[in-house]
PDB file of C-alpha atoms in Angstrom:
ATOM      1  CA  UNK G   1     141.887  33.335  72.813  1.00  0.00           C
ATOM      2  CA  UNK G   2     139.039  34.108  75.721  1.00  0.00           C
ATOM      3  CA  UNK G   3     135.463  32.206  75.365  1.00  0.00           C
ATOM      4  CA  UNK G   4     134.647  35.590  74.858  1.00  0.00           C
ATOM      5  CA  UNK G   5     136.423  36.380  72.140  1.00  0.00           C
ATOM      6  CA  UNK G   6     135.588  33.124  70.856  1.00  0.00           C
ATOM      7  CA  UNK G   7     132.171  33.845  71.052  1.00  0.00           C
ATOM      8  CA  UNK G   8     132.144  37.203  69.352  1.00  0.00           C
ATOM      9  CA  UNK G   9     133.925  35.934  66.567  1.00  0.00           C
ATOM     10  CA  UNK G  10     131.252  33.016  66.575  1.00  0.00           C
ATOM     11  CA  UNK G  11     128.648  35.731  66.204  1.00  0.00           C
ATOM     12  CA  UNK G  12     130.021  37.636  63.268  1.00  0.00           C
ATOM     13  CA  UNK G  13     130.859  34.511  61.408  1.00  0.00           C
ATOM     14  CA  UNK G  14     126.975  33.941  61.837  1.00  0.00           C
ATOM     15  CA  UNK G  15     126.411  37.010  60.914  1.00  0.00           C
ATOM     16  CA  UNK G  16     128.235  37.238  57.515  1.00  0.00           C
ATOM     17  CA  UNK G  17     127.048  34.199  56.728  1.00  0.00           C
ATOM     18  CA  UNK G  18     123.343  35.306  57.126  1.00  0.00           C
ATOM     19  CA  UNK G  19     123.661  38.757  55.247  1.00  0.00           C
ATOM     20  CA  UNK G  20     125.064  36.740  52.631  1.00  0.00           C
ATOM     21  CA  UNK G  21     122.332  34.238  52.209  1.00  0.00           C
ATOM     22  CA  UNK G  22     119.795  36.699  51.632  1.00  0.00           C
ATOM     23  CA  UNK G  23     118.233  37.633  49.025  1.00  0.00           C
ATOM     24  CA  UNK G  24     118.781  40.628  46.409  1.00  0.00           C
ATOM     25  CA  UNK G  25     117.668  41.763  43.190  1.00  0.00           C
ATOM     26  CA  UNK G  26     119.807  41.627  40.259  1.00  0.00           C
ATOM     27  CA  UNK G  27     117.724  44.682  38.860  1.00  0.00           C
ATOM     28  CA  UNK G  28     114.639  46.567  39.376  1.00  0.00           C
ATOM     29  CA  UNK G  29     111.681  48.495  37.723  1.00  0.00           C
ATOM     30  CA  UNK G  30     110.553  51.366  40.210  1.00  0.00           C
ATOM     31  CA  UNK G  31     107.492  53.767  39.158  1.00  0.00           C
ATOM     32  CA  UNK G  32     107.323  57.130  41.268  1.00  0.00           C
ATOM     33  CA  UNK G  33     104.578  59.160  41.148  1.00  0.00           C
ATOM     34  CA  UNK G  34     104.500  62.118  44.429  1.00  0.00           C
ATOM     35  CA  UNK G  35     104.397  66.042  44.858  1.00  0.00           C
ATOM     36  CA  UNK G  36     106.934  68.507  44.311  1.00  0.00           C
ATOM     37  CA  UNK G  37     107.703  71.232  46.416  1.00  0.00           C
ATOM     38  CA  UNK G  38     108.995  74.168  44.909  1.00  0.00           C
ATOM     39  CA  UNK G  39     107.886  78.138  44.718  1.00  0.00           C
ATOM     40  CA  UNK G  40     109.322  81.250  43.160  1.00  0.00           C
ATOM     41  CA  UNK G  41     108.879  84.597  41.569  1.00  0.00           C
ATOM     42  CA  UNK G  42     111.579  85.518  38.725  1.00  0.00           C
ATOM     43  CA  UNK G  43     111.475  89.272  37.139  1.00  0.00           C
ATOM     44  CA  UNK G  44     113.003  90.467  34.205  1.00  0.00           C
ATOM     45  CA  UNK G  45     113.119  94.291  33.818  1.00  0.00           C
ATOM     46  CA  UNK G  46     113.791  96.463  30.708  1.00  0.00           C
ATOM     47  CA  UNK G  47     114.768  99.786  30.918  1.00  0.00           C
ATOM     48  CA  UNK G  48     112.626 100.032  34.062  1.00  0.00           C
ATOM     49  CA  UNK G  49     109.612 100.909  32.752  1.00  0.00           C
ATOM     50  CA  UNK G  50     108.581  97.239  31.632  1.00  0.00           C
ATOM     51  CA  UNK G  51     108.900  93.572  33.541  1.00  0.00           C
ATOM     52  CA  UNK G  52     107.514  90.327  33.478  1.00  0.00           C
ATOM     53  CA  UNK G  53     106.934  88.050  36.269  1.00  0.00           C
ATOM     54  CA  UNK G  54     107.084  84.169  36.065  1.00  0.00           C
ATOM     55  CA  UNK G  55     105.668  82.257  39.218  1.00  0.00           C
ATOM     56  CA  UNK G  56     106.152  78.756  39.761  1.00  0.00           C
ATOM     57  CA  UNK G  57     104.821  76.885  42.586  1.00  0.00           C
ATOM     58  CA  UNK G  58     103.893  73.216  44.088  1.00  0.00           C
ATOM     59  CA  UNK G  59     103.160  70.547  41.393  1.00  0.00           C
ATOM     60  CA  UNK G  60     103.239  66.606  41.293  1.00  0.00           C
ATOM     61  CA  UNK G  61     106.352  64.836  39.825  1.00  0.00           C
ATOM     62  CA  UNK G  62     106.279  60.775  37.877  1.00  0.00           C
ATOM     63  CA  UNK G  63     108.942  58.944  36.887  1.00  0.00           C
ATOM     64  CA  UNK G  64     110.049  55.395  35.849  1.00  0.00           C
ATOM     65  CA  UNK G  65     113.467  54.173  36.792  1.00  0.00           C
ATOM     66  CA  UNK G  66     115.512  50.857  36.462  1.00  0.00           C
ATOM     67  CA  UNK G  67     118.488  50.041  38.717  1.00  0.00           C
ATOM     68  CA  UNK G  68     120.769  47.401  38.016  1.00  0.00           C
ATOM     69  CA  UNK G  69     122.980  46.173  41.164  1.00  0.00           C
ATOM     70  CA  UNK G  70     126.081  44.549  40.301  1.00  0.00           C
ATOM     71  CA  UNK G  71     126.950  43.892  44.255  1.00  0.00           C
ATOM     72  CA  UNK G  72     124.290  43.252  46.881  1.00  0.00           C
ATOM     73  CA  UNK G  73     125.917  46.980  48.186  1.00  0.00           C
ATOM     74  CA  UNK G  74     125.768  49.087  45.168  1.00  0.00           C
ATOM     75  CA  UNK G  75     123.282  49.917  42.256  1.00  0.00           C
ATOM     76  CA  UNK G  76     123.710  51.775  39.015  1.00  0.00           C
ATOM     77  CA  UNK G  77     120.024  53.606  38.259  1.00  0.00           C
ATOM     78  CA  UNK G  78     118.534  55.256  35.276  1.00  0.00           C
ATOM     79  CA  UNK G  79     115.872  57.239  35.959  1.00  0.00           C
ATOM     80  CA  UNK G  80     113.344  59.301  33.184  1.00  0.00           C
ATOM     81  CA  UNK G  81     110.736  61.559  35.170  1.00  0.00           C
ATOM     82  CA  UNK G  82     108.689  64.451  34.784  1.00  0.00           C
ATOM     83  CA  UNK G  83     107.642  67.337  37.059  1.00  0.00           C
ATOM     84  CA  UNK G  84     105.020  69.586  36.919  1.00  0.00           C
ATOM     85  CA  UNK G  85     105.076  72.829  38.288  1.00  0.00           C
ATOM     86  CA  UNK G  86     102.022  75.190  38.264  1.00  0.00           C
ATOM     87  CA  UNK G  87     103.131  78.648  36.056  1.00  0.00           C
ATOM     88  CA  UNK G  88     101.749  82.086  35.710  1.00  0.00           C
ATOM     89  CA  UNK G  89     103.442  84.568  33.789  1.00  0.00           C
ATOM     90  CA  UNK G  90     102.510  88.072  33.356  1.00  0.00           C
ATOM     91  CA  UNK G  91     103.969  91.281  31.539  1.00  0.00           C
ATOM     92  CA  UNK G  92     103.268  94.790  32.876  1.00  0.00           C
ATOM     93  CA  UNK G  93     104.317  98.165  32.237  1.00  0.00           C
ATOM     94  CA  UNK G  94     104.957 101.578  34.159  1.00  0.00           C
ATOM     95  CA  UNK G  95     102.820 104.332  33.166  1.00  0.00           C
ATOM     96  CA  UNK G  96     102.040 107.586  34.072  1.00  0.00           C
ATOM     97  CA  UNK G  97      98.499 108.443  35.080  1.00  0.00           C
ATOM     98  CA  UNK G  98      98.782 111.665  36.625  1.00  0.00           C
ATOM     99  CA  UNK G  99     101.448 114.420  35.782  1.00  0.00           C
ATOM    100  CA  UNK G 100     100.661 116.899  38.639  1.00  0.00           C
ATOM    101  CA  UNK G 101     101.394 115.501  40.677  1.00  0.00           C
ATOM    102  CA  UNK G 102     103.745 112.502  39.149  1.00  0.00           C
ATOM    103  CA  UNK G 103     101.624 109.554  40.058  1.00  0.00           C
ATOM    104  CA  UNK G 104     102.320 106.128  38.251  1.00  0.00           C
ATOM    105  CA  UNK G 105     101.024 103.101  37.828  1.00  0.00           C
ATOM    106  CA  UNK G 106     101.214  99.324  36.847  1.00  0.00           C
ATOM    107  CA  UNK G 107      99.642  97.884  34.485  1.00  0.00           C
ATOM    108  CA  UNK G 108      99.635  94.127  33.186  1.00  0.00           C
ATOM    109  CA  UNK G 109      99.255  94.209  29.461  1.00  0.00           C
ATOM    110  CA  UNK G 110      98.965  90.378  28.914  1.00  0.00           C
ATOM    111  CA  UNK G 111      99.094  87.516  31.062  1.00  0.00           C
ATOM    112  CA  UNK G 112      98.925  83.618  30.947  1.00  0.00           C
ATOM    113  CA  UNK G 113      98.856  80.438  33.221  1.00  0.00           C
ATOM    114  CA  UNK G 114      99.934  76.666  32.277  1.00  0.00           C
ATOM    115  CA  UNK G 115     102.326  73.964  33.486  1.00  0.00           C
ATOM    116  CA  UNK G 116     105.806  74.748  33.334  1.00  0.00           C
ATOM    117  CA  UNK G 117     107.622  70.628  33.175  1.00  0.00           C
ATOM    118  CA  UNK G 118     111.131  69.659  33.741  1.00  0.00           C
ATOM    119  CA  UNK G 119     111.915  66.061  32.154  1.00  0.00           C
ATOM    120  CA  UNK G 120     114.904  65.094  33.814  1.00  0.00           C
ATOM    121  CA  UNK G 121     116.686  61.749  32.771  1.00  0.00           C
ATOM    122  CA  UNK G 122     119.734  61.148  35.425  1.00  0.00           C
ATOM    123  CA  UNK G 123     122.465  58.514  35.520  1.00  0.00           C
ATOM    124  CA  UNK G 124     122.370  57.577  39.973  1.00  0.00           C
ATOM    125  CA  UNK G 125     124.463  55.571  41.932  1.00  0.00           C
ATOM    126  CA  UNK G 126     123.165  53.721  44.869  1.00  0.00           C
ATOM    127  CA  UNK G 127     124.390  52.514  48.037  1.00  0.00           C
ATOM    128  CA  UNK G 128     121.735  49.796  49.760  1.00  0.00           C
ATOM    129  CA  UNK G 129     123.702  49.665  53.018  1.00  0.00           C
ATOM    130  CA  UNK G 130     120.837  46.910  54.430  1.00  0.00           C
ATOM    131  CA  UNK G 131     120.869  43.130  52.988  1.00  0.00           C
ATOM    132  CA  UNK G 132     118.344  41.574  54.174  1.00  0.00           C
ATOM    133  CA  UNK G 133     115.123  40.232  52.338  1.00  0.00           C
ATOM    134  CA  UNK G 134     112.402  42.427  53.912  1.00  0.00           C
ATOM    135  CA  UNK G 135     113.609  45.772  53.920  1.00  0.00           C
ATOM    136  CA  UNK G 136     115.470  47.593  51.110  1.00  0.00           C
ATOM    137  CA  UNK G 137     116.912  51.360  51.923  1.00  0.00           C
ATOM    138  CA  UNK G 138     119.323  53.105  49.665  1.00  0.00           C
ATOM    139  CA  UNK G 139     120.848  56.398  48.893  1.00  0.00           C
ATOM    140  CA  UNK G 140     123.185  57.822  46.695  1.00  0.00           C
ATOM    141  CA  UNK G 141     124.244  60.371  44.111  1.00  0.00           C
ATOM    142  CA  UNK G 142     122.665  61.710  40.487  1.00  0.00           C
ATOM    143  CA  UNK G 143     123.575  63.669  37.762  1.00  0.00           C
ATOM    144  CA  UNK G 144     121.731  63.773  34.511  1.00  0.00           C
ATOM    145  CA  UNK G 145     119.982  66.536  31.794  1.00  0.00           C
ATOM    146  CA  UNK G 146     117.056  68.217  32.359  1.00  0.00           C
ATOM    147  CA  UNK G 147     114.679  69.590  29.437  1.00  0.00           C
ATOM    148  CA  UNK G 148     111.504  72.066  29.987  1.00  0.00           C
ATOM    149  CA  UNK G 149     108.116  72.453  28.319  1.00  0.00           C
ATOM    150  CA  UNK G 150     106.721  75.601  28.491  1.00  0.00           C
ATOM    151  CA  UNK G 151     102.944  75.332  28.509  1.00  0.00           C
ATOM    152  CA  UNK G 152     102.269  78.917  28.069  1.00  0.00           C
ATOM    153  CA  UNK G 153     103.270  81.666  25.802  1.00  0.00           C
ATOM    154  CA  UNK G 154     104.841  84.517  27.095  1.00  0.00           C
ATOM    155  CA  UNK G 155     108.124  83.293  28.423  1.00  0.00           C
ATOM    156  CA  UNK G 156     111.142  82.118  26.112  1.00  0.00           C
ATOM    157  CA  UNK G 157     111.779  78.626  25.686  1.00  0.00           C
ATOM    158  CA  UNK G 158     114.449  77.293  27.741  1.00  0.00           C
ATOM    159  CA  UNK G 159     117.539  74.917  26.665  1.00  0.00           C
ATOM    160  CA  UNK G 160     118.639  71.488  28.184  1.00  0.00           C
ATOM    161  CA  UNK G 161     120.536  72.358  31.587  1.00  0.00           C
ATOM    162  CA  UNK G 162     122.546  70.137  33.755  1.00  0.00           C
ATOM    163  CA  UNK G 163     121.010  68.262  36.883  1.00  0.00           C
ATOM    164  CA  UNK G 164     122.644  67.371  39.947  1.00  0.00           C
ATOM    165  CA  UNK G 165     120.951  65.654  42.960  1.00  0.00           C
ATOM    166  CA  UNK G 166     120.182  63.068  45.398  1.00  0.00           C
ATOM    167  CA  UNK G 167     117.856  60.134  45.976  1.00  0.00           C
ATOM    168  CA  UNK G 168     117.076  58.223  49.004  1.00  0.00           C
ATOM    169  CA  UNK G 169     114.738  55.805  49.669  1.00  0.00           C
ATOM    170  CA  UNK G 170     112.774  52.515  51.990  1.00  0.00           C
ATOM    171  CA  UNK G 171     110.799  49.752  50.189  1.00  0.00           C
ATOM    172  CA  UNK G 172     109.520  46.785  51.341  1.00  0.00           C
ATOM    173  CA  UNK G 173     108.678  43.481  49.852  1.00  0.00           C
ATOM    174  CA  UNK G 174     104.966  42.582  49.619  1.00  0.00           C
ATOM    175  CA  UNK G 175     104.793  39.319  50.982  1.00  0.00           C
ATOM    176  CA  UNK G 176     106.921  36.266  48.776  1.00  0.00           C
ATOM    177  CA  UNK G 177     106.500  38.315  45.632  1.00  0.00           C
ATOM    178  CA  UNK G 178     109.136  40.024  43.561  1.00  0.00           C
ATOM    179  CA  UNK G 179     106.722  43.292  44.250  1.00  0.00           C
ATOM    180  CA  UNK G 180     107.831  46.021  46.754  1.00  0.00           C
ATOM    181  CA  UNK G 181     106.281  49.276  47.882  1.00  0.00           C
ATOM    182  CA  UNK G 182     107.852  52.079  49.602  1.00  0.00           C
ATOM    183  CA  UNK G 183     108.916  55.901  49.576  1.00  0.00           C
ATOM    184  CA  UNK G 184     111.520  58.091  48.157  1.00  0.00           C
ATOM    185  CA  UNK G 185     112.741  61.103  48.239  1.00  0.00           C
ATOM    186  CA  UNK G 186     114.904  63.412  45.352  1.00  0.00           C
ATOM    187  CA  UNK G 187     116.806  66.392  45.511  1.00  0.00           C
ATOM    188  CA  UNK G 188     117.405  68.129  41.967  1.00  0.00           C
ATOM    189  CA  UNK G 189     119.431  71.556  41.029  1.00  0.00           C
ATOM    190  CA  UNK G 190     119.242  72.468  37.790  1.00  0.00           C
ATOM    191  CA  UNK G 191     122.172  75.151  36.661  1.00  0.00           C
ATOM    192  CA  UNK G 192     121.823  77.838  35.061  1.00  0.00           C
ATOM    193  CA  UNK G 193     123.909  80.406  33.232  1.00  0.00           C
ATOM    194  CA  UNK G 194     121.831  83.501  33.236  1.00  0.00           C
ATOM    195  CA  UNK G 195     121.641  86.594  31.014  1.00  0.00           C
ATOM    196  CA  UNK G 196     120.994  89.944  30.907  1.00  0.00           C
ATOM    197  CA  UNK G 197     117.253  90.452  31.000  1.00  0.00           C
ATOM    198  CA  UNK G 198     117.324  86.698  31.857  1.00  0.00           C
ATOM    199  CA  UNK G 199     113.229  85.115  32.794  1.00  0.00           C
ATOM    200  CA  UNK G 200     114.766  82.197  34.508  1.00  0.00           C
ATOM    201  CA  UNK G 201     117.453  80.693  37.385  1.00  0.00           C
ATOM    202  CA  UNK G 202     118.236  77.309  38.445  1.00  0.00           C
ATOM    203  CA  UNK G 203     115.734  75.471  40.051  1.00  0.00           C
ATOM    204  CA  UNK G 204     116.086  73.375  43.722  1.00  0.00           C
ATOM    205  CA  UNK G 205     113.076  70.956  44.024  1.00  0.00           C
ATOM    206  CA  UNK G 206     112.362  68.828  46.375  1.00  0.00           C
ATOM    207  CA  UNK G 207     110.001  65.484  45.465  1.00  0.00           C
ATOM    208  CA  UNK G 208     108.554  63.155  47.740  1.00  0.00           C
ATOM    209  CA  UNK G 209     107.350  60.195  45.909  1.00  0.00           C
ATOM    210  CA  UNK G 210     105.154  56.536  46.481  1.00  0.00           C
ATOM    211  CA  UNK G 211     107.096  53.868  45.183  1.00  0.00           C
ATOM    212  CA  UNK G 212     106.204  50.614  43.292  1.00  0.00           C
ATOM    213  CA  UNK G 213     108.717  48.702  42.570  1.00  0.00           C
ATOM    214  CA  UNK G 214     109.333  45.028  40.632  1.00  0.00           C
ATOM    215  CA  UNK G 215     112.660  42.910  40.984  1.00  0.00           C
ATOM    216  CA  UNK G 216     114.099  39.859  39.971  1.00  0.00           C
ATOM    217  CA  UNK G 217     116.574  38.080  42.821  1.00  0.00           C
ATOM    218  CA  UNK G 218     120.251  36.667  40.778  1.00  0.00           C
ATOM    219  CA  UNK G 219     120.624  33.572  40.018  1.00  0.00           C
ATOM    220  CA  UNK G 220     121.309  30.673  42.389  1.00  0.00           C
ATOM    221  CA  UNK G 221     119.509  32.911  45.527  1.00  0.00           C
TER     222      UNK G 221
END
C-alpha cells in the first residue's frame, strides 16, 4: 500500500467516523405556513347556450407535519395542510338580442367569489442525504388524500381525490437548541376522473413555505 493510499483511507476513516458522531433527530414537529402558486379557468358548457366559469388563482398554504427518522438517512413524514386558493365562479347564458341581424350576447345570471381549500394529509418519505449538526436538507416522495371546501355556492361539491407529490427542503438549527428554521418547497397533483359537463380537473400546485421546526436528537447522541 502507497502513503498515499494510506492516507486517503486515513481520511475517510475520519470521515465516517465524524458523520457518525453527529447529531440527528429521532423525530420532528415542522409548521409550514407560505404561498401557493396556482391559476386556472375551468368551463362547463350545456347544450351551448349556457356555461359556468370557475377561476382559481394564487393563495397561501399551512400545514403541520411530523417526521420520524428511523436512520440518520431516511425519514417517514406525516403531513396535514391546508391551501387556499382565491375562487370566483360565475354562470352565464347565450341570448339573443337582436334577430335582424342575429346578434347575441352573454350574459352572467349569477355569480359568486370565496376560497376554494384543498386539505391534503400525505404519507412522505425522506431522504436527508447531509449528517451533520448545522444543516439539515431533505427530499423525497408523497402520496396522500386530498379533500376540498367549497366556500361558495354555485359549483358542486367535490369528493376526496388522490395526491401525489414532492417535498424538498433546508433548515438550520438555531443556535444549541432543538429549534430549526428553514424553507421548503411541495409539489402536489391531485387526479381527477372527469365527467361530462364536469366544473373541475386535477390540480398542480406549487407551495413555497417558511419552516419552523422542533426536534429531539436519539438517545446516547
Amino acid at each position: 500500500m502507497t502513503i498515499r493510499t494510506r492516507h486517503a483511507c486515513f481520511a475517510a476513516l475520519l470521515f465516517m467516523s465524524s458523520m457518525a458522531g453527529a447529531t440527528t433527530r429521532s423525530w420532528s414537529l415542522r409548521l409550514e405556513a407560505g404561498t401557493s402558486q396556482y391559476s386556472r379557468d375551468t368551463f362547463a358548457s350545456y347544450a351551448g347556450i349556457h356555461y359556468t366559469e370557475l377561476s382559481l388563482d394564487d393563495g397561501h398554504a399551512l400545514a403541520i407535519a411530523a417526521e420520524y427518522r428511523p436512520t440518520t438517512l431516511l425519514g417517514v413524514e406525516l403531513s396535514l395542510g391546508s391551501v387556499e386558493l382565491d375562487a370566483r365562479w360565475r354562470e352565464v347564458e347565450i341570448r339573443p338580442i337582436s334577430f335582424n341581424p342575429p346578434v347575441l350576447q352573454e350574459v352572467t345570471v349569477d355569480s359568486d367569489s370565496g376560497d376554494f381549500v384543498l386539505r391534503p394529509i400525505t404519507l412522505g418519505l425522506l431522504v436527508h442525504p447531509l449528517r451533520g449538526e448545522r444543516i439539515d436538507f431533505y427530499v423525497g416522495p408523497q402520496l396522500g388524500r386530498t379533500s376540498f371546501h367549497i366556500d361558495l355556492h354555485g359549483p358542486p361539491s367535490r369528493d376526496p381525490e388522490w395526491t401525489l407529490g414532492g417535498k424538498a427542503g433546508v433548515e438550520v438549527r438555531i443556535a444549541e437548541s432543538p429549534w430549526s428554521a428553514g424553507l421548503a418547497y411541495r409539489y402536489l397533483e391531485t387526479q381527477h376522473d372527469g365527467q361530462e359537463h364536469d366544473q373541475y380537473t386535477g390540480l398542480s400546485i406549487h407551495l413555497l413555505s417558511v419552516v419552523l421546526s422542533y426536534g429531539k436528537a436519539p438517545r446516547g447522541d
